[in-house]
CSV table of C-alpha atoms in Angstrom, one decimal:
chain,number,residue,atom,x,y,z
A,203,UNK,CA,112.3,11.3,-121.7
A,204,UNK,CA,115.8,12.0,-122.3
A,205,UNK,CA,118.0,10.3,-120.0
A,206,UNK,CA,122.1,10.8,-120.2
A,207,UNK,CA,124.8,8.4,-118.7
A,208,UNK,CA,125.2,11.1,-115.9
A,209,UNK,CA,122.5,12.0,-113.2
A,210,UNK,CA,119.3,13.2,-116.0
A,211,UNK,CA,117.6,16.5,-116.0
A,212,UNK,CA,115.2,15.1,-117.9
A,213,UNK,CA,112.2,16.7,-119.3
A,214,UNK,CA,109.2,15.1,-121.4
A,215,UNK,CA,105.8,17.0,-121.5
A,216,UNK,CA,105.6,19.3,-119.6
A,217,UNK,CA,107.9,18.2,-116.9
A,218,UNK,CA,111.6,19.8,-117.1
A,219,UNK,CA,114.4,18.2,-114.6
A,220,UNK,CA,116.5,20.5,-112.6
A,221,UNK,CA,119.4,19.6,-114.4
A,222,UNK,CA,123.0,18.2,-112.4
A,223,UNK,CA,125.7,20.9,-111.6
A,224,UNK,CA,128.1,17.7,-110.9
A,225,UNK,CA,127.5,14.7,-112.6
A,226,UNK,CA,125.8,12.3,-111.1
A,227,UNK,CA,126.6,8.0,-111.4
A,228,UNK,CA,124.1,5.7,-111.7
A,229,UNK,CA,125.5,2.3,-112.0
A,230,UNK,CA,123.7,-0.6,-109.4
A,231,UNK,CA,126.5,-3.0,-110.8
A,232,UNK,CA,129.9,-3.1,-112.8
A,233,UNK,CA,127.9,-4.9,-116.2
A,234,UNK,CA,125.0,-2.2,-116.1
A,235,UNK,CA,127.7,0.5,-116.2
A,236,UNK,CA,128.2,3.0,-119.4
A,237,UNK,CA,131.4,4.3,-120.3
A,238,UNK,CA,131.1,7.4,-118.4
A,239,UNK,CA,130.2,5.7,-115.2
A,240,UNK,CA,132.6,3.3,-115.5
A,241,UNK,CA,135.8,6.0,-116.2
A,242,UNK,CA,134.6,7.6,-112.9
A,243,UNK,CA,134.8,4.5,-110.8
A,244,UNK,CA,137.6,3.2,-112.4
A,245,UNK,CA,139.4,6.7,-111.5
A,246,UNK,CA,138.0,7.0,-108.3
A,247,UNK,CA,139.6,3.4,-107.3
A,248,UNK,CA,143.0,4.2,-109.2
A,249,UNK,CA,143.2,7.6,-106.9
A,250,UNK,CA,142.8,5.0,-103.6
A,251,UNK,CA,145.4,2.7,-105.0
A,252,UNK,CA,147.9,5.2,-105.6
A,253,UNK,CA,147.3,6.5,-102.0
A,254,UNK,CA,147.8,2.9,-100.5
A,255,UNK,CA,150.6,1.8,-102.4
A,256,UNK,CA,152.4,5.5,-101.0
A,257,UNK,CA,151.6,5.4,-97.8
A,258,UNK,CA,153.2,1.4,-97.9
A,259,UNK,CA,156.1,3.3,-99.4
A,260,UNK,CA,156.3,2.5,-102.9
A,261,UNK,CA,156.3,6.2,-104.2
A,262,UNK,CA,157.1,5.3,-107.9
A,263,UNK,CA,154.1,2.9,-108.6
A,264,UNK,CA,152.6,5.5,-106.6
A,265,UNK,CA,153.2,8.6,-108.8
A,266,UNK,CA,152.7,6.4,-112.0
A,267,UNK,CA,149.4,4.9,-110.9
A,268,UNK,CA,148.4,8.5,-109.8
A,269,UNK,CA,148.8,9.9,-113.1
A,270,UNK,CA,146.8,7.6,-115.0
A,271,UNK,CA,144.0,7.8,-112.7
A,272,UNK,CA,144.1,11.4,-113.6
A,273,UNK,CA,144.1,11.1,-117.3
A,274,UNK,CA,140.7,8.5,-116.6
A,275,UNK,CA,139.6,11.3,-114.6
A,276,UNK,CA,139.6,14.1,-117.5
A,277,UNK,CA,138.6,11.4,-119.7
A,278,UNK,CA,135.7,11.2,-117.9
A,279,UNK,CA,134.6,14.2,-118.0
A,280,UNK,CA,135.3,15.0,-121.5
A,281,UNK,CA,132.4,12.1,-122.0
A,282,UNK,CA,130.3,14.3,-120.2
A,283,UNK,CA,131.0,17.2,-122.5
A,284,UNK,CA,127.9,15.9,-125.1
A,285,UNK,CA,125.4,16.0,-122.4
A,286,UNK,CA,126.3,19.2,-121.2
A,287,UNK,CA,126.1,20.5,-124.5
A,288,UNK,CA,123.1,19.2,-126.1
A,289,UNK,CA,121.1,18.2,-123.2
A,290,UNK,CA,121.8,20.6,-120.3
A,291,UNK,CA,122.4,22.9,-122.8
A,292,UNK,CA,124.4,24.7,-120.6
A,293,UNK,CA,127.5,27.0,-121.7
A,294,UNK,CA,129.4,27.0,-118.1
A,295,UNK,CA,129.3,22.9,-117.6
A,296,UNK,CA,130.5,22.3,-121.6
A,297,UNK,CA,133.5,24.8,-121.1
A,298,UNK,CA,133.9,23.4,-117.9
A,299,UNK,CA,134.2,19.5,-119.0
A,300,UNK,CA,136.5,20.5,-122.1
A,301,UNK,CA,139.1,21.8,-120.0
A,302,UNK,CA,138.6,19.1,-117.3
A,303,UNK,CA,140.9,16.6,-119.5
A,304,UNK,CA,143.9,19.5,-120.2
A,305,UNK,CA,143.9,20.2,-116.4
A,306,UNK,CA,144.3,16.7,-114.8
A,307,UNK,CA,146.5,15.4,-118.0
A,308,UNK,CA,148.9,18.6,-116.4
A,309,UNK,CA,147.8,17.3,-112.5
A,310,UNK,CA,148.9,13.9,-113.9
A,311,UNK,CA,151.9,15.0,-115.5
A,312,UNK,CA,153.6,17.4,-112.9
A,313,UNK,CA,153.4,13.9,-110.0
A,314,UNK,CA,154.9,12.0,-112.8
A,315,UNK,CA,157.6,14.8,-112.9
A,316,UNK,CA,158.0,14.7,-109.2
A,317,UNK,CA,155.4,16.9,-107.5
A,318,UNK,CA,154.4,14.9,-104.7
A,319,UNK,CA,152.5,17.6,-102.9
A,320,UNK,CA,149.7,17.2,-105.6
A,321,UNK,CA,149.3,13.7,-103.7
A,322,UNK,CA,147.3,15.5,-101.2
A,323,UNK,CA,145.0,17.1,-104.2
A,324,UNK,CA,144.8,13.4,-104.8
A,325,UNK,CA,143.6,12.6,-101.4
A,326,UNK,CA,140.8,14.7,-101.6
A,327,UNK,CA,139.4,14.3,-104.9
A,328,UNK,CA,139.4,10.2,-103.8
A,329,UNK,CA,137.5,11.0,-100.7
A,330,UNK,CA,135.1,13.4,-102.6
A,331,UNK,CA,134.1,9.8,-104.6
A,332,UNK,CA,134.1,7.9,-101.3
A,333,UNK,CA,131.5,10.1,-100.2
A,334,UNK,CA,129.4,10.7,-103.1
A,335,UNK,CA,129.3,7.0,-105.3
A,336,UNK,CA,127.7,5.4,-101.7
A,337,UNK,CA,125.5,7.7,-101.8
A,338,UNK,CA,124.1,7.7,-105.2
A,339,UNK,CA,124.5,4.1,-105.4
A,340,UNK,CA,122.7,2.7,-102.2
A,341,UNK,CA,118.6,3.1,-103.0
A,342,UNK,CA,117.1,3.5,-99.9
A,343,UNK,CA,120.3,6.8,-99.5
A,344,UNK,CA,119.4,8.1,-102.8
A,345,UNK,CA,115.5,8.0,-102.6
A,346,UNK,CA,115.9,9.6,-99.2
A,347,UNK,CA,118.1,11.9,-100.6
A,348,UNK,CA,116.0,13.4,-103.4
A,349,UNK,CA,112.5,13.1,-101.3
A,350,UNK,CA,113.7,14.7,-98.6
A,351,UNK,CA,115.2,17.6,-100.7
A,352,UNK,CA,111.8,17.7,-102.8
A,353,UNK,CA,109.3,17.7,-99.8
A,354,UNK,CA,111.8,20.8,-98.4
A,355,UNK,CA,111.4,22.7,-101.4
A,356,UNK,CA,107.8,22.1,-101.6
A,357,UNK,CA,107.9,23.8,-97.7
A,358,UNK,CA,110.2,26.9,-99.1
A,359,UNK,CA,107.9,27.5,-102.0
A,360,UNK,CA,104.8,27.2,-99.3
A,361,UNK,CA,106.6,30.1,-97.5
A,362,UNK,CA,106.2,31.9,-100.6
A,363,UNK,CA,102.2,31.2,-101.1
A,364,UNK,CA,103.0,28.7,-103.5
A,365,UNK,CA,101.5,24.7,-102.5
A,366,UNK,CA,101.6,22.3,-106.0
A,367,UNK,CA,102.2,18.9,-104.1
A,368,UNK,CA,104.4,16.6,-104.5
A,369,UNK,CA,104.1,13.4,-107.2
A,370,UNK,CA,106.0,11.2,-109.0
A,371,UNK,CA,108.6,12.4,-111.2
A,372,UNK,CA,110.0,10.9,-114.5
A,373,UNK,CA,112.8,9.6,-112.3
A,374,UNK,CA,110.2,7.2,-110.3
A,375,UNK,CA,110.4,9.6,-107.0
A,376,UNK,CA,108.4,11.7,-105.0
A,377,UNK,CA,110.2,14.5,-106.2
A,378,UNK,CA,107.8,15.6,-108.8
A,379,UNK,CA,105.8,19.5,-108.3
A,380,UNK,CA,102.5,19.4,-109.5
A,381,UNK,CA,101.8,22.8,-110.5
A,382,UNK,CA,98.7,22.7,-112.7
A,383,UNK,CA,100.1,23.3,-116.5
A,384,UNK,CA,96.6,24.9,-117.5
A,385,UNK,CA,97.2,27.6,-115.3
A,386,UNK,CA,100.8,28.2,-115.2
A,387,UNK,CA,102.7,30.6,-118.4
A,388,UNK,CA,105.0,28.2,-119.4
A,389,UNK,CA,102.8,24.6,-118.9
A,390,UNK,CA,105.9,23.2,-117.3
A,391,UNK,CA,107.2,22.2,-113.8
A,392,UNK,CA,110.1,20.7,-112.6
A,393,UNK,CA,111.6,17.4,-110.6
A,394,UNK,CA,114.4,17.0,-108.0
A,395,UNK,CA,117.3,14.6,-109.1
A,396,UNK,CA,120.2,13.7,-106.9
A,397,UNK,CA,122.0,16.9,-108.1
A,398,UNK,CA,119.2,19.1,-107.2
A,399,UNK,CA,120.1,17.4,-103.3
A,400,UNK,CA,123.5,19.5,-103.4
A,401,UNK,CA,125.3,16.1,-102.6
A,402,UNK,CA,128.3,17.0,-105.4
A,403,UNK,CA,129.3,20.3,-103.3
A,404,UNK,CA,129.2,18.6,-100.1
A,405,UNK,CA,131.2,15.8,-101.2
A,406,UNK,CA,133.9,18.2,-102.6
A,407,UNK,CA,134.2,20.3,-99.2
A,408,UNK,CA,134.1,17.1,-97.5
A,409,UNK,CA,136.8,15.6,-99.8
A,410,UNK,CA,138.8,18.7,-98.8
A,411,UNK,CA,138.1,18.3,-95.4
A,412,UNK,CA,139.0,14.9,-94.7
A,413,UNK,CA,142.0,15.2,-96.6
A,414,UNK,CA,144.1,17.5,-94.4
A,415,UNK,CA,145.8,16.5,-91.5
A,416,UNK,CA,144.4,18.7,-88.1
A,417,UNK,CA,142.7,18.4,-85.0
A,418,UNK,CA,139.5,16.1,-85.3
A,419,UNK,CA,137.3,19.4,-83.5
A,420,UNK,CA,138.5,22.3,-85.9
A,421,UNK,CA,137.3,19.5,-89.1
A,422,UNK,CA,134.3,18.5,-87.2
A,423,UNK,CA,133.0,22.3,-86.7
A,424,UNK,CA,134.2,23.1,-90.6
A,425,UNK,CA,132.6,20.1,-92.0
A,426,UNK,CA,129.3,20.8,-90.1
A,427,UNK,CA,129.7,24.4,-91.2
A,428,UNK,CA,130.0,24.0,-95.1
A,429,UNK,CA,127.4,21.6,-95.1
A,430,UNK,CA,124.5,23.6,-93.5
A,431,UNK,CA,125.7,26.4,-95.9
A,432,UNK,CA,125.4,24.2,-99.0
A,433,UNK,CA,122.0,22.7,-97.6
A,434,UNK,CA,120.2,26.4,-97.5
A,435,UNK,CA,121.7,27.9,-100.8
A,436,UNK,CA,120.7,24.5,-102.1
A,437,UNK,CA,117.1,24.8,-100.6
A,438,UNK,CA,116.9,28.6,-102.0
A,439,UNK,CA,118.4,27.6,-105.2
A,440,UNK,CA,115.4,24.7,-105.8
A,441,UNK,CA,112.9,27.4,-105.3
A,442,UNK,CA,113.7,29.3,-107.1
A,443,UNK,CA,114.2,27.5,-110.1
A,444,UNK,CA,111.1,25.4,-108.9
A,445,UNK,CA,108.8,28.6,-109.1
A,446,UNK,CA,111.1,30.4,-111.9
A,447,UNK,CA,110.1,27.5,-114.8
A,448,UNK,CA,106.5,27.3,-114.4
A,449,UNK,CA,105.9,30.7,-113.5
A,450,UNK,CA,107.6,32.3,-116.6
A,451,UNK,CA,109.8,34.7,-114.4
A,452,UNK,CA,111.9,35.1,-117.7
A,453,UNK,CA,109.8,34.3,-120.5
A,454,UNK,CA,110.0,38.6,-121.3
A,455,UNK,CA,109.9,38.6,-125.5
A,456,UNK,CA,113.5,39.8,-126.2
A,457,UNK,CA,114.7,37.1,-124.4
A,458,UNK,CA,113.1,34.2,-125.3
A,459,UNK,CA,113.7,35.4,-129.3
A,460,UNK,CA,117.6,36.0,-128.2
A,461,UNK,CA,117.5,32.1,-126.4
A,462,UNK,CA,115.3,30.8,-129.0
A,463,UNK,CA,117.3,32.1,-132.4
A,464,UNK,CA,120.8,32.4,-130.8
A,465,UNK,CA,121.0,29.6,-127.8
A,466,UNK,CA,118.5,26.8,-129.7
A,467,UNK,CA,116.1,26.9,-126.7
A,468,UNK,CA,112.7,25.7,-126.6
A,469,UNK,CA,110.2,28.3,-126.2
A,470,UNK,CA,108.8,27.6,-122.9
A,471,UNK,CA,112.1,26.0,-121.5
A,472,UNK,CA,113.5,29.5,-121.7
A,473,UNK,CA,112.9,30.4,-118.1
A,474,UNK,CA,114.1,27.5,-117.0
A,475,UNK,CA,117.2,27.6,-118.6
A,476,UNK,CA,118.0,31.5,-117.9
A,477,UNK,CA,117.2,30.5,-114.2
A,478,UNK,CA,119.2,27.3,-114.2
A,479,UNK,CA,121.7,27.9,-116.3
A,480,UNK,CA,122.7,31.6,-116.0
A,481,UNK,CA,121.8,32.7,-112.8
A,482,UNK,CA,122.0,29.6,-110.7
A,483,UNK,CA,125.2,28.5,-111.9
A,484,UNK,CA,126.4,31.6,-112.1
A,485,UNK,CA,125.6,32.2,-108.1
A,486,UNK,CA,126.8,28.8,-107.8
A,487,UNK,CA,130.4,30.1,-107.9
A,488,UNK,CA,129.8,32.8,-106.1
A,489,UNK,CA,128.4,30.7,-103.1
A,490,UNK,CA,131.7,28.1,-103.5
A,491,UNK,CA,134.0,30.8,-102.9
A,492,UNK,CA,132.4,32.2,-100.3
A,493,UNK,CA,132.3,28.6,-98.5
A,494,UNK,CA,135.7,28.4,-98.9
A,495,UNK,CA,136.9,31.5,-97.3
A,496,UNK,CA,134.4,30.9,-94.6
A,497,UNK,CA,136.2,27.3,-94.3
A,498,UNK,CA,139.7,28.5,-94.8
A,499,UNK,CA,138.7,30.9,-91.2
A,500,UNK,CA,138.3,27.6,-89.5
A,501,UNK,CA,139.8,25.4,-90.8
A,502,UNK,CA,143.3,26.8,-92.7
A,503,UNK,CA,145.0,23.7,-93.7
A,504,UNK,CA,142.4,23.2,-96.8
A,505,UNK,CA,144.6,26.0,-98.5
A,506,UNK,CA,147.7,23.6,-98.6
A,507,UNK,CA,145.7,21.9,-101.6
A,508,UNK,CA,144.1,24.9,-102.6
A,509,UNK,CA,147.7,26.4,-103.8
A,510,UNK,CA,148.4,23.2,-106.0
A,511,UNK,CA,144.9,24.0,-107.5
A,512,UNK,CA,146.1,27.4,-108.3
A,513,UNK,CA,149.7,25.9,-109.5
A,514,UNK,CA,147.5,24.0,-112.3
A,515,UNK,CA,145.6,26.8,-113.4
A,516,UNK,CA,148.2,28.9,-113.8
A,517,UNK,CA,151.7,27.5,-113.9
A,518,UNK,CA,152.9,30.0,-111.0
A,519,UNK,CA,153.3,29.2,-107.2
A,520,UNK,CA,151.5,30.9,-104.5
A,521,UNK,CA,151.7,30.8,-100.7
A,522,UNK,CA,148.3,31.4,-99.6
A,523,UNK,CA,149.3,31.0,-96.1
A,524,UNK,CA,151.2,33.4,-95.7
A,525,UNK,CA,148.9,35.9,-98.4
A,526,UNK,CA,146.0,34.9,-95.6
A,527,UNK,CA,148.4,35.7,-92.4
A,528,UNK,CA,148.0,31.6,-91.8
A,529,UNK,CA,151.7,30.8,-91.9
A,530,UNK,CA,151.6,29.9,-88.4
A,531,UNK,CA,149.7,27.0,-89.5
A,532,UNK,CA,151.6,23.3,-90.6
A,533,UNK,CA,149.8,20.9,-92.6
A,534,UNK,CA,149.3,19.0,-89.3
A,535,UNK,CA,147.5,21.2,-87.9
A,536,UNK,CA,150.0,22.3,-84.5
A,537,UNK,CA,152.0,25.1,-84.7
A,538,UNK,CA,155.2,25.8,-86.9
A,539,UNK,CA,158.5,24.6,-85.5
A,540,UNK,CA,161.6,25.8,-86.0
């Protein structure tokens, strides 16, 4: 079994993990903590400090304090580059992880330079780790967590005449789909993980959520909103992968010699990784930025943040408010005053 710093898709006989979209943390206590586990928190807690020591009104130690936990941020996630690489073997999350530390260096930069608005960018990303480190590092959460999400899936791929049972997985849960290997094409099956639970894209709608300043119903109904969305694509999602690598849905010849020669796949792991990889992923963002325009409809506030995001990217400033016809709407959530 190959298991990575970050949450593990990991596979050994004929068992292959769903691999982690986010990365997933899996200290129990500070001296059983890698490096990349330890950055995270470490970032996480700088982003809170640097909120606390602004809102006592010390902007300064603030901004400075801001910035670094930025740069630990992209640090982070450059650690996480390897995994994604070699393990996941997954093109979108490598590419994604390199340009994670570039990004926040810049994030971390401009408040240094005097951009306070990225403070509230700050604000969510810290409450994105207040919801999801709990969560993944409380047991009785995270077995519930995966278990529940693996006896769901088993009902989804019931639905579609398909009933394995569950056992226990490589990851010591119940999470484990017992498809027969002598009978299916590639001999392989898959288990659930905490990423497979959606948790990562909940926490960062949540993060966004509870970072903006408007009335308690309009965040209630939002929140409630973009995580029943996320819980459904995410059920659909573990199907399909679930049925997609034992199955063979895409182990056609030209593929797995293209995969194979080209990609350095494993034979009967190409099916997996086409589903996983390419089309999940790739519906992935898809499905994200279709959640947020459904959230920005509710709840408009979110795209305060949003615009900052955009200013990174691309050095230029936008006004999505008033692109949207949501001028009307302050940051606090009442109506613009004159």
């Amino acid at each position: 079994m190959n298991m990575s710093p970050a949450s593990a898709a990991a596979e050994t006989g004929s068992v292959a993990g769903l691999e982690a979209v986010g990365a997933t943390l899996t200290p129990a206590v500070i001296g059983s903590m890698g490096l990349t586990d330890l950055l995270a928190w470490v970032a996480i807690a700088a982003f809170l400090a640097a909120l606390v020591l602004r809102w006592q009104g010390v902007p300064e130690p603030a901004r400075h304090l801001a910035m670094g936990a930025w740069l630990t941020f992209g640090v982070f996630w450059l650690t996480m580059v390897p995994y994604y690489y070699y393990d996941v073997q997954s093109p979108l999350q490598t590419v994604l992880a390199l340009a994670a530390l570039p990004l926040c260096a810049y994030t971390g930069y401009l408040l240094w330079d005097g951009r306070d608005s990225l403070f509230l960018l700050t604000k969510a990303v810290a409450f994105m780790g207040l919801i999801y480190l709990p969560a993944e590092t409380i047991p009785v959460v995270r077995t519930w967590l995966i278990e529940t999400t693996a006896v769901q899936t088993h009902y989804g791929m019931e639905l579609l005449g398909h009933s394995p049972g569950i056992n226990e997985g490589a990851n010591g849960y119940q999470s484990r789909f017992d498809f027969d290997s002598d009978e299916t094409v590639t001999g392989r099956t898959t288990y659930i993980i905490l990423a497979c639970t959606g948790l990562g894209s909940m926490a960062i709608f949540g993060g966004l959520v509870a970072a903006v300043k408007a009335p308690f119903k309009r965040k209630a109904i939002a929140f409630a909103m973009a995580i029943g969305v996320i819980w459904f694509l995410n059920l659909v999602r573990n199907v399909f992968i679930g049925l997609a690598s034992p199955w063979g849905w895409f182990q056609q010849d030209w593929l797995v010699s293209f995969m194979v020669t080209y990609m350095g796949a494993e034979e009967s792991r190409v099916s997996f990784l086409v589903a996983h990889n390419y089309i999940a992923q790739s519906l992935s963002i898809v499905a994200l930025v279709g959640i947020t325009y459904l959230l920005v409809k509710i709840l408009p506030e979110i795209l305060e943040p949003l615009e900052d995001v955009l200013f990174v990217l691309t050095g230029n400033e936008y006004d999505l408010f008033e692109a949207l016809g949501k001028d009307e709407v302050r940051a606090d959530g009442g109506p613009e005053q004159q």
